[in-house]
XYZ file of C-alpha atoms in Angstrom:
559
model
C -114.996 65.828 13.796
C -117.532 63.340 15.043
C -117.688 59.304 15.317
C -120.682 57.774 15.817
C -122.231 54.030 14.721
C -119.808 52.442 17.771
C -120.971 50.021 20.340
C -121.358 51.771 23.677
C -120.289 49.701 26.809
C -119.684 50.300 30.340
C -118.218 48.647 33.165
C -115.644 49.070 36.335
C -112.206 50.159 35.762
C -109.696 47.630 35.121
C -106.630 47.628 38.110
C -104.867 49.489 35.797
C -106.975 52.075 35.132
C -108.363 52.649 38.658
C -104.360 52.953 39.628
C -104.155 55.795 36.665
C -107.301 57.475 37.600
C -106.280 58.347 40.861
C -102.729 59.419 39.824
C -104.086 61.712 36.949
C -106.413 63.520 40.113
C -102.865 64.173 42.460
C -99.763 64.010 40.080
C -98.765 66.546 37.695
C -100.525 66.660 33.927
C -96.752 67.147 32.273
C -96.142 63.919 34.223
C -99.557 61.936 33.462
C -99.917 63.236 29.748
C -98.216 61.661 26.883
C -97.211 64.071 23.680
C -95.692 63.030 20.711
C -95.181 64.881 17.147
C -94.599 63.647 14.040
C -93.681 65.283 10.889
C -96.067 64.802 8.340
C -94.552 63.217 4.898
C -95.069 65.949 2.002
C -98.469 65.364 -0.295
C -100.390 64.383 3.272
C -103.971 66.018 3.337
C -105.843 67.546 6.226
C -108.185 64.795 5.312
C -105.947 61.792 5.493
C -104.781 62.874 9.339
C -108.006 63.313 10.465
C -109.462 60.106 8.791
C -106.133 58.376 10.916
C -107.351 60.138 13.875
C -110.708 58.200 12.918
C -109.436 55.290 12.668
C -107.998 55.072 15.744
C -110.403 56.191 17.684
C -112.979 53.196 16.442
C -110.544 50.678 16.759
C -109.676 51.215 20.007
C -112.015 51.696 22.800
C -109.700 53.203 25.334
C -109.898 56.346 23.199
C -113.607 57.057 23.298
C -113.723 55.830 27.373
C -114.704 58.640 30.323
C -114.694 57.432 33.816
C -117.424 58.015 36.390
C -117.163 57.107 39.847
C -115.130 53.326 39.847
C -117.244 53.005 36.395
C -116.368 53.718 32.624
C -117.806 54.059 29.898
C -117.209 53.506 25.991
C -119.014 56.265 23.912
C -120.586 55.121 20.945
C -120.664 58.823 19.441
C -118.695 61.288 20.433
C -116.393 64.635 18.777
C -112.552 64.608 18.488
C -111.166 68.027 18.515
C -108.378 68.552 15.618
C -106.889 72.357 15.897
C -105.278 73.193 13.365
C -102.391 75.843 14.071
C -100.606 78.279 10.881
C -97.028 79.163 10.669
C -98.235 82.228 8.638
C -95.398 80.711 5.965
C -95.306 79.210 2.795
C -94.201 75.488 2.656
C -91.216 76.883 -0.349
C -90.652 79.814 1.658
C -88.014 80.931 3.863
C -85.103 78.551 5.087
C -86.224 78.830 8.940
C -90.290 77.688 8.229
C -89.160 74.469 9.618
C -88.050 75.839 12.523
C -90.661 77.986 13.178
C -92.783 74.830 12.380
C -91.316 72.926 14.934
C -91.103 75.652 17.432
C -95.089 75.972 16.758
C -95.768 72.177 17.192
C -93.831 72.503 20.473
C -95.573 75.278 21.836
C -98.997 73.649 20.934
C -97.288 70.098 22.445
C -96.614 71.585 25.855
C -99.815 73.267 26.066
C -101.966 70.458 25.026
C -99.793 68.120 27.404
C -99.974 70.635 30.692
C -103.996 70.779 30.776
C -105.921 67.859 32.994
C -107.882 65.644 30.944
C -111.656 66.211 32.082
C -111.907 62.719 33.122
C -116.096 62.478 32.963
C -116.419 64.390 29.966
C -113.535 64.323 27.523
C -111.745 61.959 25.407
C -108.579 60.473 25.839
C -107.357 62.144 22.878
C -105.923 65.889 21.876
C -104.807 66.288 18.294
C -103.239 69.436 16.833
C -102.033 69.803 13.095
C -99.483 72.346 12.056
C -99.523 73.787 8.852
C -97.657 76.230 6.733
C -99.434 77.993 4.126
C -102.577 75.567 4.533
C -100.060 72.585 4.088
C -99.409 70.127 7.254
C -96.519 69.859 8.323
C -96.135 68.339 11.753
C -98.858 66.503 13.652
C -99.131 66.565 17.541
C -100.825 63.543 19.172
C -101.632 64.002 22.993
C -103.259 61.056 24.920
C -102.463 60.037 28.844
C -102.026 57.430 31.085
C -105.628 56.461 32.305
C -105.955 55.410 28.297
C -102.641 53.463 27.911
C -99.098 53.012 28.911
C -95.810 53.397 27.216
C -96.162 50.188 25.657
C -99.913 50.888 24.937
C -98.651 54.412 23.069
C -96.125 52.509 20.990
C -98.665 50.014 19.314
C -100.757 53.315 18.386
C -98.321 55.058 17.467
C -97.009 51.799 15.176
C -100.793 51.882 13.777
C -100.275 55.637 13.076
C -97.734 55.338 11.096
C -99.126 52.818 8.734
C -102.145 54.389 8.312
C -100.347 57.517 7.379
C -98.124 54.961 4.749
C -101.473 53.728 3.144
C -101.444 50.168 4.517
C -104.322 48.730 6.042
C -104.153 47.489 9.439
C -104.598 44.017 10.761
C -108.172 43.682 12.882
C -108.087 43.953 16.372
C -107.212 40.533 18.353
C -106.140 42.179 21.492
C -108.996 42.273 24.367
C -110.346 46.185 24.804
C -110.196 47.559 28.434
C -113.649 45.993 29.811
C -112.487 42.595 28.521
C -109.408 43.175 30.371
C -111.791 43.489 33.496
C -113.716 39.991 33.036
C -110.224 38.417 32.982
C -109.382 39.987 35.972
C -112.095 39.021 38.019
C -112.260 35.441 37.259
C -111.312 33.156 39.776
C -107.746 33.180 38.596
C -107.157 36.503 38.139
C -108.530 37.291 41.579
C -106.103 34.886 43.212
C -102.772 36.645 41.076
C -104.502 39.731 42.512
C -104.394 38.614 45.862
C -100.941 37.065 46.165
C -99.487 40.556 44.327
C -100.900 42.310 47.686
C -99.619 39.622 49.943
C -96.186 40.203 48.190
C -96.992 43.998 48.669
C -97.774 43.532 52.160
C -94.957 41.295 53.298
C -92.325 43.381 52.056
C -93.522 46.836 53.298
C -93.886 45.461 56.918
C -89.761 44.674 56.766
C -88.224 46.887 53.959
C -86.776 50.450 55.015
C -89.190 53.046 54.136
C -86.223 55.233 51.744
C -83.222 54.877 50.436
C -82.215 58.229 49.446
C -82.840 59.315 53.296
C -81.436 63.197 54.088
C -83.177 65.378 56.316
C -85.602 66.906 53.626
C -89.271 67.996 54.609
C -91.926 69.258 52.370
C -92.809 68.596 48.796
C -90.615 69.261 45.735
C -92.383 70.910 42.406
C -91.237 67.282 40.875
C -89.093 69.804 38.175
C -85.897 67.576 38.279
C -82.538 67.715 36.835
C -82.035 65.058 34.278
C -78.678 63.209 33.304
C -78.088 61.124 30.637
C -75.333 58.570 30.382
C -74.316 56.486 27.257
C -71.963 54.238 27.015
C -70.915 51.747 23.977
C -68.291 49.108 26.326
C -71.096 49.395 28.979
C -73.347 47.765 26.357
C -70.696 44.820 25.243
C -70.384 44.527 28.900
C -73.925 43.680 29.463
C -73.687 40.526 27.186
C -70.930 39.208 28.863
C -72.376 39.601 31.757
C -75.491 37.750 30.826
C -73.745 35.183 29.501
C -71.778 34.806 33.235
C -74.827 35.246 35.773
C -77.770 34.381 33.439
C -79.103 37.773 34.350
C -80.775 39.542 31.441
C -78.905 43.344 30.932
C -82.220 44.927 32.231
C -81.232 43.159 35.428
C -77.602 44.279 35.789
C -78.319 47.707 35.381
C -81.076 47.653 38.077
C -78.509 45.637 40.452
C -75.901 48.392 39.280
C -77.875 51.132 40.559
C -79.255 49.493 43.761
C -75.202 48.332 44.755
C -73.975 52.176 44.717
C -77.512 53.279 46.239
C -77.101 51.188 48.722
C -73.470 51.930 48.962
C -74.393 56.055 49.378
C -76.618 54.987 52.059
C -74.640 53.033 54.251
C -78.065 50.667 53.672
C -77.872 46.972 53.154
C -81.307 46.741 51.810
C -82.010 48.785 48.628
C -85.472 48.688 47.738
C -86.228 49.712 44.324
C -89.937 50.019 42.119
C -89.496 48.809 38.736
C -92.089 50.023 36.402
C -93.635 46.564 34.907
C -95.636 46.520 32.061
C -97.424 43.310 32.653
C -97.925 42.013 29.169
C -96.495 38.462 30.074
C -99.244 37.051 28.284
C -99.094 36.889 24.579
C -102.664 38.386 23.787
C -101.811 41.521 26.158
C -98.523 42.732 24.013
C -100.754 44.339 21.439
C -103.233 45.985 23.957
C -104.041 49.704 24.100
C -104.808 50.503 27.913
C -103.358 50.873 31.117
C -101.208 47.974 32.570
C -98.016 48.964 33.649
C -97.784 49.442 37.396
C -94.788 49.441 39.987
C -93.005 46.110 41.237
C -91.613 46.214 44.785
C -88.139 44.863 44.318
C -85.808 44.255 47.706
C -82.518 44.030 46.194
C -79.774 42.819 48.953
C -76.720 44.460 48.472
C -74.791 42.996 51.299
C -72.427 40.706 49.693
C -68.792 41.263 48.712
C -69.368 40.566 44.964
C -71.391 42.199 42.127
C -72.368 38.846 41.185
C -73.833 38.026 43.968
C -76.066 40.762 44.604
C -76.759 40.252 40.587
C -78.411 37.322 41.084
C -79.997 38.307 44.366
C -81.539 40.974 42.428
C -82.606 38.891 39.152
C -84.855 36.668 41.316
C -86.448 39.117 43.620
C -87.280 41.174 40.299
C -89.007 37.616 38.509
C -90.672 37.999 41.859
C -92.105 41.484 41.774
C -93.061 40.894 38.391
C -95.317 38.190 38.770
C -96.570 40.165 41.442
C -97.045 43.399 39.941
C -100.855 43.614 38.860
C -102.901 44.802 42.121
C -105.858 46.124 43.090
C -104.189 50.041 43.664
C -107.026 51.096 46.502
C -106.635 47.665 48.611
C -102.813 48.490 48.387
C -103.434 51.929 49.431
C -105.172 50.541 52.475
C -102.529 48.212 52.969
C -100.232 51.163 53.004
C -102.297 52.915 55.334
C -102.019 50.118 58.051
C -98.567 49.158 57.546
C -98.008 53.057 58.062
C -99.568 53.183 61.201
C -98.135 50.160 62.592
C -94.873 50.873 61.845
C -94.687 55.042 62.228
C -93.132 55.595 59.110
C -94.345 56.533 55.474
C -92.984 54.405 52.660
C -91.230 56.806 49.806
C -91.014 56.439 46.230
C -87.910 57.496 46.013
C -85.976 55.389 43.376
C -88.002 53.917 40.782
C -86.299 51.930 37.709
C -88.194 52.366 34.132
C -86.345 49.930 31.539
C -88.475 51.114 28.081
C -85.387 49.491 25.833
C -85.896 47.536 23.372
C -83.568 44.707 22.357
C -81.608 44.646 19.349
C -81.502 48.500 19.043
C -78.254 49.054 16.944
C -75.545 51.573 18.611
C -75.364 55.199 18.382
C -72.641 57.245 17.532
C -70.499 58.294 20.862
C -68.058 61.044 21.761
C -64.593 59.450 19.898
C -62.717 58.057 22.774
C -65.110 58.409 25.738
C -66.002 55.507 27.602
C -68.354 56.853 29.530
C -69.881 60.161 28.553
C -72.560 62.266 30.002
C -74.523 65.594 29.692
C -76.949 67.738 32.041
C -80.726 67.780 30.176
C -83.336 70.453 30.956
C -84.919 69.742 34.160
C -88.269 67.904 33.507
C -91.554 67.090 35.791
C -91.098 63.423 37.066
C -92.895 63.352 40.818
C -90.323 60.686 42.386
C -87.072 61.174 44.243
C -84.531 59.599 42.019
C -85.524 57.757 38.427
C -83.503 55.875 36.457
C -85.009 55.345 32.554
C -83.260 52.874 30.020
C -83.540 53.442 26.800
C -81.144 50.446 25.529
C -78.937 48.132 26.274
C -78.000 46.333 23.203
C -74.742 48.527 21.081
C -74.929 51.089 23.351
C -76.236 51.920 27.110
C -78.232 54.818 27.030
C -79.711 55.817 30.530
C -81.565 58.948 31.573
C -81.497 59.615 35.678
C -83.354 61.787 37.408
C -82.404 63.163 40.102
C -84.453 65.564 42.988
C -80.967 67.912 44.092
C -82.575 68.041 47.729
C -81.365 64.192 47.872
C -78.856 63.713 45.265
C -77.115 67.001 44.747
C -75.571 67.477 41.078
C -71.976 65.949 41.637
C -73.592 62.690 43.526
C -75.797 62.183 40.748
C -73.022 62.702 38.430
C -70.702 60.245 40.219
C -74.441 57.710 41.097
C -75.071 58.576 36.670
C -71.879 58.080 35.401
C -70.889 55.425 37.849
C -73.644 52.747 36.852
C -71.940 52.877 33.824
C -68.423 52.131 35.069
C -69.310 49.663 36.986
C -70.798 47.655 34.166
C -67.775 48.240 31.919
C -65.711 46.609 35.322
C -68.266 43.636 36.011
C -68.087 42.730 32.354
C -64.650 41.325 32.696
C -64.953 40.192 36.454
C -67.152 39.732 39.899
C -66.470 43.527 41.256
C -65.951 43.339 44.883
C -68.021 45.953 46.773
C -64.943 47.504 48.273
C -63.955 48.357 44.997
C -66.969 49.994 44.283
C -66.519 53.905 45.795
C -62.888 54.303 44.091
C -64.570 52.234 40.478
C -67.246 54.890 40.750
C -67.113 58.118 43.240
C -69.720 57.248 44.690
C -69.040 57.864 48.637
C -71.142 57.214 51.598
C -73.502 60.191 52.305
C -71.845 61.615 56.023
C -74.549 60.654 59.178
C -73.538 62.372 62.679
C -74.496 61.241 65.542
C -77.800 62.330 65.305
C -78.784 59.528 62.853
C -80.027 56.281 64.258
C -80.927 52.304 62.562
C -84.806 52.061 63.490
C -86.523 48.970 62.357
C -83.887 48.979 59.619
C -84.060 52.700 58.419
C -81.541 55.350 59.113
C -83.474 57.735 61.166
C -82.626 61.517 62.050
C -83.537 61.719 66.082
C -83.518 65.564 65.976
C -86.070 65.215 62.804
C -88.067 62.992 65.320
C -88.237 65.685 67.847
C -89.506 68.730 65.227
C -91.687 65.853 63.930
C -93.546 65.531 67.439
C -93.274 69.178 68.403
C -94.799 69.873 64.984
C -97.278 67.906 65.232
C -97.932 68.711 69.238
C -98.279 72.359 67.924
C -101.144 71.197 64.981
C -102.832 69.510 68.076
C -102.832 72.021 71.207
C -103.201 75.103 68.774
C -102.708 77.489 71.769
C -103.491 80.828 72.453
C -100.224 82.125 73.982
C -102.169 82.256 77.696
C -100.739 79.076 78.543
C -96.813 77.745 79.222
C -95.968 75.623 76.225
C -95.403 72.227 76.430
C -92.024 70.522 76.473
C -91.292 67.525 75.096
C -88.424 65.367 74.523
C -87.453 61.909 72.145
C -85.240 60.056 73.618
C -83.980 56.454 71.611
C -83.935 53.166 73.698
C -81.763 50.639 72.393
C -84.164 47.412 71.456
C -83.726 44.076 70.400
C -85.557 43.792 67.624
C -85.953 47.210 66.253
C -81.876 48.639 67.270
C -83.537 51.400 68.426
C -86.685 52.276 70.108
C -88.503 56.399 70.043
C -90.319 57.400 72.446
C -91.665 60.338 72.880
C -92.219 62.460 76.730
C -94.219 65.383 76.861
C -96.024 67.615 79.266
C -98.408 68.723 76.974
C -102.005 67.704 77.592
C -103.256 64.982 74.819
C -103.303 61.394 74.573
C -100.944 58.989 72.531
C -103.880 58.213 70.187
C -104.058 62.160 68.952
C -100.342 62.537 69.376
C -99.573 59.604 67.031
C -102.298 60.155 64.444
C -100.566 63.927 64.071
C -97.121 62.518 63.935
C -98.241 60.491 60.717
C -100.276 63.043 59.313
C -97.331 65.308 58.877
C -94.994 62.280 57.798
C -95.061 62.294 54.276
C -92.211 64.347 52.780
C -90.211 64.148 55.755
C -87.590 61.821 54.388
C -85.717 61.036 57.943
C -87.820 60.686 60.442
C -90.356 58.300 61.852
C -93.101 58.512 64.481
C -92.041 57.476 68.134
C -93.047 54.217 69.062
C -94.329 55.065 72.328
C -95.684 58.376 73.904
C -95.723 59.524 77.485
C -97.665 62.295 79.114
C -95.708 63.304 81.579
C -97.856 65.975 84.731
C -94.294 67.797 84.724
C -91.152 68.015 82.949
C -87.461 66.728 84.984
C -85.116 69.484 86.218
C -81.728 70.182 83.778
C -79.942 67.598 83.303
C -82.364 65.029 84.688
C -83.970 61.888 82.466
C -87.766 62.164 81.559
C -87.701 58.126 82.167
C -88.091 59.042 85.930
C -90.673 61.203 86.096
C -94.419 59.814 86.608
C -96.667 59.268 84.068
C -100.206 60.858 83.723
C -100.984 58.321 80.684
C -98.714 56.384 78.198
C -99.334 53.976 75.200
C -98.134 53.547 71.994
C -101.131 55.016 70.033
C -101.122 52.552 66.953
């Protein structure tokens, strides 16, 4: 099915775009890819779905861009692919066609969903049509994030279903991707772009790097179990708590699961990304594209009363917000330096997604359950922890995700169900924070000896030590000729930092090398952190006897 007769165009990526590009490259298609099926009403032709498909595609230039190289471009002809897939069964036949039509449409969904969009030479598009006996029956739409985000997906899908009702559809008044770009680089947008990475920047030199810290190395599959927690008092509890604190319900839930985070962690400072869609301005609500990207949110949960850390939390998130539209590769760098300075790599490991929307009516619950809960097939999300909120209004319906590495089943069942109780508590009064473990189950993850505060992280000093010998071993190679090299971490107490790592060795390299191999084997390993200053010692100290003696061939700190 071709279009052709459009205006072709070309420009750089908008932030939002570039920041989806890159993601699409690294992260998992099941995660990047959006799917959705509808059932087709009875009496709807072939020729009316792919006349929507059509439709869409003109209207909207996000569905007919490729990207080349930081550039895209907006095809003014181009083919959309509709398959068309055949239950082999007659619409009036047997009693299970619509299963086996649904089962198809699946099938077809999943398939469609877990292939990489060919960035330079495909559209943003995948459309399947399933069909019994000729006749359609269910429709599967397939698009991904470099084209638009959730909020993006819901106008088209809005403009989907009118089309498929007959009515015509108001013209377009929201700006198309490259008119997105001019607005960004005017004068104004430029400085919002600039103060989002000074926001960026100033945070990520103080925060802790995790939350969710355990001695985990390596990377998961991102296949996580998923929970998902409704609650009807939960929901009445959110208005009363609004109507207490001024915080909106979007905000108590976030506070709610940053309070027992931090209370797991034994952490004072939760730091949570919040998905933000960025359509604060009125002619972005209606835009199909790419806007939604994280906001750094520092919640304090230090004080004694829910409230308290309520409205902490409701104006660092205004904060974030405001600061959430960035420029993802000068972040990247920022990340980059802020890594090296400090010796640690900042995870992603609890991320907030609040896709409610208000005045959703309730849904029916289990009779007499305040709270109740059930365990959802495992699903591809590449983040340590997730919590998604689907609404807030009648009912609290929450979806958490949760890697079992960090938050083993019965934590995230007591973390899950607990957000919930604690809402349900807060609704009739300020919950103290020694309350909160016997409100909720959730208990304070266990930390021998062994784990250290550095520069406000909980740190694991024998993770330290495989960290350096690991990365000692990526440097000398070695042939098995020569004695291997010992080396030891020992942690100073400091001033400013609590503790201070540093690192003695015999082995024969410099603190420059030794450090850049500490943080190239950082990421995944949740609890440690490079040492903050190396020594190369000629020998190591007899048993028993402190490296801090010895003398030094060379020392530094390497960043």
């Amino acid at each position: 099915m071709r279009f052709s007769g459009l205006t072709a165009r070309h420009g750089p990526l908008t932030t939002g775009q570039a920041n989806m590009v890159r993601c699409m490259l690294t992260d998992p298609p099941e995660h990047m890819n959006y799917r959705v099926v509808r059932a087709v009403q009875p009496g709807t032709t072939l020729a009316v779905l792919t006349e929507a498909v059509l439709r869409l595609v003109t209207r909207h230039e996000s569905l007919r861009t490729t990207f080349h190289d930081g550039l895209q471009r907006v095809l003014a002809a181009g083919e959309v692919t509709v398959e068309v897939h055949d239950t082999g069964a007659s619409p009036a036949g047997p009693e299970d066609a619509g299963t086996r039509e649904s089962d198809l449409a699946e099938e077809v969904a999943r398939r469609l969903q877990g292939t990489r969009f060919a960035l330079g030479t495909e559209i943003p598009l995948r459309v399947a049509v399933i069909t019994s006996g000729g006749v359609p029956r269910q429709v599967v739409l397939v698009t991904t994030h470099s084209a638009m985000d959730a909020a993006g997906l819901a106008v088209l899908l809005t403009e989907w279903d009118e089309l498929l009702l007959g009515k015509p559809l108001a013209p377009v008044t929201a700006p198309q991707p490259l008119d997105v770009v001019a607005a960004e680089r005017t004068p104004a947008g430029l400085r919002r772009a600039e103060s989002a990475l000074r926001h960026w920047e100033r945070h990520l030199r103080t925060v802790p790097r995790s939350t969710l810290t355990v001695p985990v190395d390596g990377e998961t599959d991102w296949l996580l179990p998923r929970l998902r927690v409704r609650s009807v008092p939960a929901a009445g509890a959110l208005g009363r708590i609004s109507a207490r604190t001024g915080a909106s319900p979007s905000a108590a839930v976030l506070a709610a699961l940053a309070v027992l985070a931090g209370v797991r962690a034994r952490q004072r400072t939760v730091v949570v990304l919040s998905i933000s869609a960025n359509r604060f301005r009125p002619e972005l609500r209606e835009y199909v594209g790419p806007l939604a990207q994280d906001a750094l949110i520092p919640v304090d949960t230090g004080a004694d009363g829910f409230d308290a850390v309520l409205r902490g939390a409701r104006s660092a998130t205004m904060t974030a917000y405001q600061n959430s539209r960035f420029d993802a590769d000068a972040l990247i760098r920022i990340m980059e330096d802020v890594q090296r300075e400090r010796g640690l790599f900042f995870a992603r490991d609890i991320v907030f997604n609040d896709m409610s929307v208000p005045g959703r009516g309730p849904r029916a619950v289990r009779a007499g359950e305040d709270v109740h809960s059930v365990w959802l097939p495992p699903a591809v999300l590449p983040t340590r922890t997730s919590l998604w909120v689907h609404r807030t209004h009648g009912e609290l319906d929450v979806t958490l995700w949760a890697d079992p590495r960090c938050l083993p089943r019965d934590d995230a069942l007591a973390l899950g169900e607990g957000i919930a109780r604690l809402l349900i508590e807060a609704g009739d009064r300020d919950v103290p924070r020694a309350e909160l473990t016997a409100l909720t189950g959730v208990v304070p993850v266990p930390r021998d000896d062994g784990w250290l505060p550095v520069d406000g992280c909980w740190v694991h000093l024998p993770e330290v030590g495989r960290l350096t010998a690991d990365a000692l071993a990526r440097l000398t190679g070695g042939d098995g000729t020569a004695p291997a090299a010992e080396t030891a971490v020992v942690a100073e107490a400091d001033e400013r930092l609590g503790h201070r790592l540093v690192c003695f060795t015999t082995a024969a390299t410099t603190p420059a090398a030794l450090h850049s191999a500490c943080l190239g084997l950082l990421p995944g390993r949740m609890s440690a952190m490079t040492p903050h200053h190396y020594v190369v010692c000629a020998a190591a100290p007899a048993p028993g006897a402190p490296w801090q003696d010895l003398p030094r061939v060379t020392e530094g700190s390497g960043r």
